[in-house]
PDB file of C-alpha atoms in Angstrom:
ATOM      1  CA  MET I 247     147.706  76.486  97.874  1.00 43.00           C
ATOM      2  CA  SER I 248     148.470  73.717 100.364  1.00 50.00           C
ATOM      3  CA  PRO I 249     145.413  71.818 101.626  1.00 56.00           C
ATOM      4  CA  SER I 250     146.733  72.441 105.171  1.00 55.00           C
ATOM      5  CA  GLN I 251     146.010  76.158 104.691  1.00 87.00           C
ATOM      6  CA  VAL I 252     142.271  75.681 104.166  1.00 96.00           C
ATOM      7  CA  THR I 253     139.683  76.411 106.849  1.00 98.00           C
ATOM      8  CA  ILE I 254     135.895  76.520 106.878  1.00 98.00           C
ATOM      9  CA  ARG I 255     135.180  80.141 107.712  1.00 97.00           C
ATOM     10  CA  ALA I 256     131.433  79.662 108.119  1.00 98.00           C
ATOM     11  CA  VAL I 257     128.677  77.095 107.609  1.00 98.00           C
ATOM     12  CA  LEU I 258     125.381  78.428 106.238  1.00 98.00           C
ATOM     13  CA  THR I 259     121.864  77.193 105.535  1.00 97.00           C
ATOM     14  CA  GLY I 260     118.736  78.766 104.060  1.00 95.00           C
ATOM     15  CA  THR I 261     114.984  78.350 103.650  1.00 93.00           C
ATOM     16  CA  ALA I 262     113.124  78.499 100.348  1.00 91.00           C
ATOM     17  CA  LYS I 263     111.209  81.734  99.724  1.00 88.00           C
ATOM     18  CA  PRO I 264     109.492  83.412  96.753  1.00 87.00           C
ATOM     19  CA  TYR I 265     112.209  84.875  94.563  1.00 83.00           C
ATOM     20  CA  GLY I 266     112.579  87.075  91.530  1.00 79.00           C
ATOM     21  CA  GLY I 267     109.536  89.324  91.931  1.00 76.00           C
ATOM     22  CA  PRO I 268     106.640  89.693  89.471  1.00 72.00           C
ATOM     23  CA  SER I 269     108.839  88.820  86.507  1.00 73.00           C
ATOM     24  CA  LYS I 270     109.442  85.330  87.952  1.00 76.00           C
ATOM     25  CA  PRO I 271     106.006  84.181  89.171  1.00 74.00           C
ATOM     26  CA  GLY I 272     106.088  81.009  91.230  1.00 74.00           C
ATOM     27  CA  LYS I 273     109.866  80.935  91.514  1.00 84.00           C
ATOM     28  CA  GLN I 274     111.470  80.130  94.841  1.00 86.00           C
ATOM     29  CA  SER I 275     115.033  80.125  96.105  1.00 91.00           C
ATOM     30  CA  ALA I 276     116.991  79.470  99.296  1.00 88.00           C
ATOM     31  CA  ILE I 277     120.018  81.425  98.033  1.00 93.00           C
ATOM     32  CA  ASP I 278     119.866  83.724 101.091  1.00 92.00           C
ATOM     33  CA  LYS I 279     121.972  81.519 103.380  1.00 95.00           C
ATOM     34  CA  GLN I 280     122.507  82.405 107.048  1.00 95.00           C
ATOM     35  CA  PRO I 281     125.444  81.340 109.249  1.00 97.00           C
ATOM     36  CA  ILE I 282     124.930  78.501 111.705  1.00 96.00           C
ATOM     37  CA  GLU I 283     126.686  78.449 115.080  1.00 95.00           C
ATOM     38  CA  GLY I 284     128.100  75.184 116.361  1.00 95.00           C
ATOM     39  CA  PRO I 285     128.143  71.714 114.803  1.00 98.00           C
ATOM     40  CA  ILE I 286     125.536  70.803 112.198  1.00 98.00           C
ATOM     41  CA  PHE I 287     124.771  67.399 110.737  1.00 98.00           C
ATOM     42  CA  VAL I 288     125.278  66.760 107.035  1.00 98.00           C
ATOM     43  CA  ASP I 289     124.102  63.689 105.140  1.00 97.00           C
ATOM     44  CA  THR I 290     123.687  62.666 101.521  1.00 96.00           C
ATOM     45  CA  LEU I 291     120.990  65.309 100.913  1.00 95.00           C
ATOM     46  CA  GLY I 292     122.919  68.157 102.502  1.00 96.00           C
ATOM     47  CA  LEU I 293     123.033  70.141 105.725  1.00 97.00           C
ATOM     48  CA  GLN I 294     120.293  69.650 108.281  1.00 96.00           C
ATOM     49  CA  GLY I 295     117.646  72.343 107.800  1.00 95.00           C
ATOM     50  CA  ASP I 296     118.976  73.577 104.455  1.00 95.00           C
ATOM     51  CA  GLU I 297     116.421  73.947 101.670  1.00 88.00           C
ATOM     52  CA  GLN I 298     116.371  74.459  97.902  1.00 82.00           C
ATOM     53  CA  GLY I 299     113.796  76.380  95.907  1.00 67.00           C
ATOM     54  CA  ASP I 300     113.753  74.006  92.936  1.00 66.00           C
ATOM     55  CA  ARG I 301     114.959  70.468  93.619  1.00 65.00           C
ATOM     56  CA  ARG I 302     115.015  69.690  89.901  1.00 66.00           C
ATOM     57  CA  ILE I 303     118.024  71.994  89.567  1.00 69.00           C
ATOM     58  CA  HIS I 304     119.502  72.424  93.047  1.00 70.00           C
ATOM     59  CA  GLY I 305     120.169  70.016  95.874  1.00 77.00           C
ATOM     60  CA  GLY I 306     120.126  66.242  95.725  1.00 90.00           C
ATOM     61  CA  PRO I 307     123.051  63.880  96.346  1.00 95.00           C
ATOM     62  CA  GLU I 308     125.302  65.366  93.638  1.00 97.00           C
ATOM     63  CA  LYS I 309     124.737  68.946  94.871  1.00 96.00           C
ATOM     64  CA  ALA I 310     124.434  68.250  98.574  1.00 97.00           C
ATOM     65  CA  VAL I 311     126.801  71.001  99.740  1.00 97.00           C
ATOM     66  CA  HIS I 312     127.751  74.165  97.872  1.00 97.00           C
ATOM     67  CA  CYS I 313     131.171  75.637  98.601  1.00 98.00           C
ATOM     68  CA  TYR I 314     132.468  79.105  97.685  1.00 98.00           C
ATOM     69  CA  PRO I 315     135.909  80.641  98.321  1.00 98.00           C
ATOM     70  CA  TRP I 316     135.825  83.562 100.748  1.00 98.00           C
ATOM     71  CA  GLN I 317     138.833  85.229  99.101  1.00 97.00           C
ATOM     72  CA  HIS I 318     136.745  85.953  95.993  1.00 98.00           C
ATOM     73  CA  TYR I 319     134.722  88.497  97.928  1.00 98.00           C
ATOM     74  CA  ALA I 320     137.580  91.014  97.868  1.00 98.00           C
ATOM     75  CA  ASN I 321     137.867  90.584  94.103  1.00 98.00           C
ATOM     76  CA  TRP I 322     134.133  91.133  93.631  1.00 98.00           C
ATOM     77  CA  ARG I 323     134.163  94.270  95.773  1.00 98.00           C
ATOM     78  CA  GLN I 324     136.911  95.590  93.546  1.00 98.00           C
ATOM     79  CA  ASP I 325     135.101  94.612  90.345  1.00 98.00           C
ATOM     80  CA  ILE I 326     131.510  95.643  91.075  1.00 97.00           C
ATOM     81  CA  GLY I 327     131.718  97.788  94.200  1.00 97.00           C
ATOM     82  CA  PRO I 328     131.203  97.307  97.952  1.00 95.00           C
ATOM     83  CA  LEU I 329     127.638  96.040  97.782  1.00 96.00           C
ATOM     84  CA  PRO I 330     125.928  95.179 101.080  1.00 96.00           C
ATOM     85  CA  VAL I 331     125.448  91.579  99.936  1.00 97.00           C
ATOM     86  CA  LEU I 332     129.245  91.184  99.843  1.00 98.00           C
ATOM     87  CA  GLU I 333     129.738  92.161 103.470  1.00 97.00           C
ATOM     88  CA  ARG I 334     129.486  88.595 104.752  1.00 96.00           C
ATOM     89  CA  ALA I 335     129.597  85.028 103.521  1.00 97.00           C
ATOM     90  CA  GLY I 336     126.470  83.693 101.801  1.00 97.00           C
ATOM     91  CA  ALA I 337     126.240  86.133  98.896  1.00 97.00           C
ATOM     92  CA  PHE I 338     126.557  83.269  96.410  1.00 97.00           C
ATOM     93  CA  GLY I 339     124.259  80.861  98.210  1.00 96.00           C
ATOM     94  CA  GLU I 340     127.125  78.829  99.595  1.00 97.00           C
ATOM     95  CA  ASN I 341     126.850  76.350 102.449  1.00 98.00           C
ATOM     96  CA  LEU I 342     130.577  76.376 103.189  1.00 98.00           C
ATOM     97  CA  SER I 343     132.695  79.525 103.136  1.00 98.00           C
ATOM     98  CA  TRP I 344     136.064  78.117 102.072  1.00 98.00           C
ATOM     99  CA  ALA I 345     139.041  80.167 103.244  1.00 97.00           C
ATOM    100  CA  GLY I 346     142.260  79.278 101.445  1.00 94.00           C
ATOM    101  CA  GLY I 347     142.572  78.112  97.851  1.00 93.00           C
ATOM    102  CA  ASP I 348     140.073  78.431  95.034  1.00 97.00           C
ATOM    103  CA  GLU I 349     138.846  76.677  91.893  1.00 98.00           C
ATOM    104  CA  HIS I 350     142.413  76.265  90.669  1.00 98.00           C
ATOM    105  CA  ASP I 351     143.386  74.418  93.859  1.00 97.00           C
ATOM    106  CA  VAL I 352     140.645  71.789  94.135  1.00 98.00           C
ATOM    107  CA  CYS I 353     139.932  68.997  91.676  1.00 98.00           C
ATOM    108  CA  LEU I 354     137.109  66.818  90.463  1.00 98.00           C
ATOM    109  CA  GLY I 355     136.836  63.778  92.702  1.00 98.00           C
ATOM    110  CA  ASP I 356     138.763  65.271  95.625  1.00 98.00           C
ATOM    111  CA  VAL I 357     137.826  63.587  98.892  1.00 98.00           C
ATOM    112  CA  TRP I 358     137.885  65.876 101.934  1.00 98.00           C
ATOM    113  CA  ARG I 359     137.282  65.084 105.582  1.00 98.00           C
ATOM    114  CA  ILE I 360     135.589  68.017 107.306  1.00 98.00           C
ATOM    115  CA  GLY I 361     134.720  67.508 110.948  1.00 98.00           C
ATOM    116  CA  SER I 362     133.389  63.958 111.196  1.00 98.00           C
ATOM    117  CA  ALA I 363     131.963  64.005 107.643  1.00 98.00           C
ATOM    118  CA  THR I 364     133.657  62.923 104.421  1.00 98.00           C
ATOM    119  CA  LEU I 365     132.796  64.865 101.256  1.00 98.00           C
ATOM    120  CA  GLN I 366     133.762  64.418  97.605  1.00 98.00           C
ATOM    121  CA  LEU I 367     133.940  67.182  95.021  1.00 98.00           C
ATOM    122  CA  SER I 368     131.274  66.224  92.490  1.00 98.00           C
ATOM    123  CA  GLN I 369     131.117  69.151  90.043  1.00 98.00           C
ATOM    124  CA  PRO I 370     131.749  72.844  89.466  1.00 98.00           C
ATOM    125  CA  ARG I 371     128.861  75.205  89.904  1.00 97.00           C
ATOM    126  CA  GLN I 372     127.189  76.577  86.790  1.00 96.00           C
ATOM    127  CA  PRO I 373     125.896  80.036  87.732  1.00 97.00           C
ATOM    128  CA  CYS I 374     122.280  80.906  86.979  1.00 94.00           C
ATOM    129  CA  TRP I 375     119.990  83.942  86.785  1.00 94.00           C
ATOM    130  CA  LYS I 376     119.300  83.900  90.528  1.00 94.00           C
ATOM    131  CA  LEU I 377     122.642  85.624  91.036  1.00 97.00           C
ATOM    132  CA  ASN I 378     121.396  88.480  88.833  1.00 96.00           C
ATOM    133  CA  VAL I 379     118.498  89.038  91.216  1.00 95.00           C
ATOM    134  CA  ARG I 380     120.703  88.632  94.279  1.00 96.00           C
ATOM    135  CA  PHE I 381     123.166  91.290  93.119  1.00 97.00           C
ATOM    136  CA  GLY I 382     120.759  93.576  91.262  1.00 95.00           C
ATOM    137  CA  ARG I 383     122.719  93.171  88.021  1.00 96.00           C
ATOM    138  CA  ASP I 384     121.462  91.551  84.823  1.00 96.00           C
ATOM    139  CA  ASP I 385     124.981  90.356  84.018  1.00 97.00           C
ATOM    140  CA  MET I 386     126.093  88.915  87.366  1.00 98.00           C
ATOM    141  CA  SER I 387     125.704  85.255  86.425  1.00 98.00           C
ATOM    142  CA  ALA I 388     127.662  85.882  83.223  1.00 98.00           C
ATOM    143  CA  LEU I 389     130.396  87.685  85.170  1.00 98.00           C
ATOM    144  CA  VAL I 390     130.678  84.773  87.581  1.00 98.00           C
ATOM    145  CA  GLN I 391     130.959  82.280  84.723  1.00 98.00           C
ATOM    146  CA  GLN I 392     133.529  84.372  82.870  1.00 98.00           C
ATOM    147  CA  SER I 393     135.678  84.897  85.966  1.00 98.00           C
ATOM    148  CA  LEU I 394     135.615  81.201  86.941  1.00 98.00           C
ATOM    149  CA  ARG I 395     134.899  82.358  90.499  1.00 98.00           C
ATOM    150  CA  ILE I 396     132.077  79.868  90.486  1.00 98.00           C
ATOM    151  CA  GLY I 397     132.452  77.610  93.512  1.00 98.00           C
ATOM    152  CA  TRP I 398     131.764  73.891  93.504  1.00 98.00           C
ATOM    153  CA  TYR I 399     129.545  71.164  94.931  1.00 98.00           C
ATOM    154  CA  PHE I 400     130.273  68.254  97.229  1.00 98.00           C
ATOM    155  CA  ARG I 401     128.497  64.934  97.533  1.00 98.00           C
ATOM    156  CA  VAL I 402     128.546  63.372 101.000  1.00 98.00           C
ATOM    157  CA  LEU I 403     130.322  60.018 101.257  1.00 98.00           C
ATOM    158  CA  VAL I 404     130.177  59.692 105.045  1.00 98.00           C
ATOM    159  CA  PRO I 405     127.549  61.676 106.973  1.00 98.00           C
ATOM    160  CA  GLY I 406     128.705  63.512 110.073  1.00 98.00           C
ATOM    161  CA  LYS I 407     128.934  66.874 111.774  1.00 98.00           C
ATOM    162  CA  LEU I 408     130.905  69.930 110.707  1.00 98.00           C
ATOM    163  CA  GLN I 409     131.142  73.562 111.775  1.00 98.00           C
ATOM    164  CA  GLY I 410     132.814  76.869 111.173  1.00 98.00           C
ATOM    165  CA  GLY I 411     136.478  76.740 112.089  1.00 97.00           C
ATOM    166  CA  ASP I 412     136.950  73.147 110.905  1.00 98.00           C
ATOM    167  CA  VAL I 413     140.137  72.469 108.950  1.00 98.00           C
ATOM    168  CA  PRO I 414     139.411  70.282 105.910  1.00 98.00           C
ATOM    169  CA  GLU I 415     141.810  67.375 105.368  1.00 98.00           C
ATOM    170  CA  LEU I 416     142.463  66.244 101.798  1.00 98.00           C
ATOM    171  CA  VAL I 417     142.133  62.456 101.875  1.00 98.00           C
ATOM    172  CA  GLU I 418     142.384  61.591  98.184  1.00 98.00           C
ATOM    173  CA  ARG I 419     142.980  63.365  94.867  1.00 98.00           C
ATOM    174  CA  PRO I 420     142.349  60.919  91.996  1.00 98.00           C
ATOM    175  CA  HIS I 421     142.204  63.515  89.199  1.00 98.00           C
ATOM    176  CA  ALA I 422     144.918  66.038  89.982  1.00 98.00           C
ATOM    177  CA  ASP I 423     145.027  67.255  86.360  1.00 98.00           C
ATOM    178  CA  TRP I 424     141.379  68.323  86.425  1.00 98.00           C
ATOM    179  CA  SER I 425     140.867  71.298  88.661  1.00 98.00           C
ATOM    180  CA  VAL I 426     137.439  72.875  88.976  1.00 98.00           C
ATOM    181  CA  ALA I 427     138.753  75.864  87.033  1.00 98.00           C
ATOM    182  CA  ARG I 428     139.992  73.711  84.168  1.00 98.00           C
ATOM    183  CA  LEU I 429     136.764  71.771  83.874  1.00 98.00           C
ATOM    184  CA  ALA I 430     134.545  74.860  84.091  1.00 98.00           C
ATOM    185  CA  GLY I 431     136.846  76.665  81.677  1.00 98.00           C
ATOM    186  CA  LEU I 432     135.871  74.182  78.958  1.00 98.00           C
ATOM    187  CA  VAL I 433     132.269  75.310  79.305  1.00 98.00           C
ATOM    188  CA  ARG I 434     133.108  79.005  79.412  1.00 98.00           C
ATOM    189  CA  ASP I 435     135.515  78.809  76.477  1.00 98.00           C
ATOM    190  CA  ARG I 436     133.043  76.894  74.294  1.00 98.00           C
ATOM    191  CA  GLU I 437     135.466  74.033  73.825  1.00 97.00           C
ATOM    192  CA  THR I 438     134.493  71.525  71.132  1.00 98.00           C
ATOM    193  CA  ASP I 439     137.825  69.879  70.329  1.00 98.00           C
ATOM    194  CA  PRO I 440     137.008  66.137  69.994  1.00 97.00           C
ATOM    195  CA  GLU I 441     140.264  64.917  71.520  1.00 97.00           C
ATOM    196  CA  LEU I 442     139.876  67.109  74.592  1.00 97.00           C
ATOM    197  CA  LEU I 443     136.211  66.224  74.977  1.00 98.00           C
ATOM    198  CA  ASP I 444     137.097  62.527  74.823  1.00 98.00           C
ATOM    199  CA  ALA I 445     139.521  63.071  77.697  1.00 98.00           C
ATOM    200  CA  VAL I 446     136.840  64.864  79.710  1.00 98.00           C
ATOM    201  CA  LEU I 447     134.300  62.137  79.034  1.00 98.00           C
ATOM    202  CA  ALA I 448     136.686  59.594  80.526  1.00 98.00           C
ATOM    203  CA  LEU I 449     136.266  61.331  83.898  1.00 98.00           C
ATOM    204  CA  PRO I 450     133.609  60.350  86.482  1.00 98.00           C
ATOM    205  CA  LEU I 451     131.265  63.204  85.583  1.00 98.00           C
ATOM    206  CA  VAL I 452     127.806  63.675  87.025  1.00 98.00           C
ATOM    207  CA  ASP I 453     125.014  63.035  84.531  1.00 97.00           C
ATOM    208  CA  SER I 454     124.324  66.679  83.637  1.00 96.00           C
ATOM    209  CA  TRP I 455     127.967  67.445  82.857  1.00 98.00           C
ATOM    210  CA  ARG I 456     128.350  64.207  80.921  1.00 98.00           C
ATOM    211  CA  ARG I 457     125.325  65.058  78.769  1.00 98.00           C
ATOM    212  CA  LEU I 458     126.689  68.540  78.113  1.00 98.00           C
ATOM    213  CA  PHE I 459     130.028  67.285  76.842  1.00 98.00           C
ATOM    214  CA  GLU I 460     128.496  64.356  74.948  1.00 98.00           C
ATOM    215  CA  ARG I 461     126.242  66.752  73.036  1.00 98.00           C
ATOM    216  CA  ARG I 462     129.216  68.932  72.170  1.00 98.00           C
ATOM    217  CA  ARG I 463     131.200  65.867  71.080  1.00 97.00           C
ATOM    218  CA  GLN I 464     128.391  64.627  68.862  1.00 97.00           C
ATOM    219  CA  SER I 465     127.298  67.932  67.340  1.00 97.00           C
ATOM    220  CA  GLY I 466     130.408  70.105  67.459  1.00 97.00           C
ATOM    221  CA  ALA I 467     128.127  72.884  68.716  1.00 97.00           C
ATOM    222  CA  VAL I 468     127.801  74.694  72.028  1.00 97.00           C
ATOM    223  CA  GLU I 469     124.640  74.735  74.136  1.00 97.00           C
ATOM    224  CA  ASP I 470     122.510  77.869  74.552  1.00 97.00           C
ATOM    225  CA  TRP I 471     123.144  79.556  77.922  1.00 97.00           C
ATOM    226  CA  ALA I 472     120.362  82.151  77.725  1.00 96.00           C
ATOM    227  CA  ALA I 473     117.831  80.430  79.975  1.00 94.00           C
ATOM    228  CA  ARG I 474     120.416  79.615  82.639  1.00 95.00           C
ATOM    229  CA  LEU I 475     122.168  82.986  82.715  1.00 96.00           C
ATOM    230  CA  ARG I 476     119.181  85.282  82.167  1.00 92.00           C
ATOM    231  CA  GLY I 477     116.155  83.268  83.247  1.00 85.00           C
TER     232      GLY I 477
END
């Protein structure tokens, strides 16, 4: 997919609300994102007015903006049915609905200019149990991880304004061999090969991803996903 074929279909923000029902007391989430009309300011902590339910896990400079490919929606409707939540962008808690290309077409460290802002791809998304609640399926987070239709996060290098209809411009691609799909595939496929993990650890990973791969490199074992995928 050529970068020139990408557009921002919608920009979305959300407010933190109680989430998960009685089985998740005290939990909050802003996964229910709503589209914003017109330009909106984005800085190092994300879009103006956007919230996160748990800042220990979501948000912050390395997860300032969540992006999800719009074209995946058709695949999900085919896989799990035409659920109401899939009728518009925001089903996966994304801030940017990315039309054109997917996790195989963007790479770790990509620098994109969107509107007057400059963003850098910081990490793939690791799906969590909140998607299970959102879709009414106990296995939704696992399905997202297995499919690699996961989306990704941007950090903000240059604050500015962006809006739906903007055409992202790829400014720099320093790690063309490391697509989001390839990097996330190592997690999904329980990769523990030392040589491959050494290559991954040479990349500019965010701290959480570096710790994950360092633990695998040191122990030869794979982390437990139960808490993340099932809550």
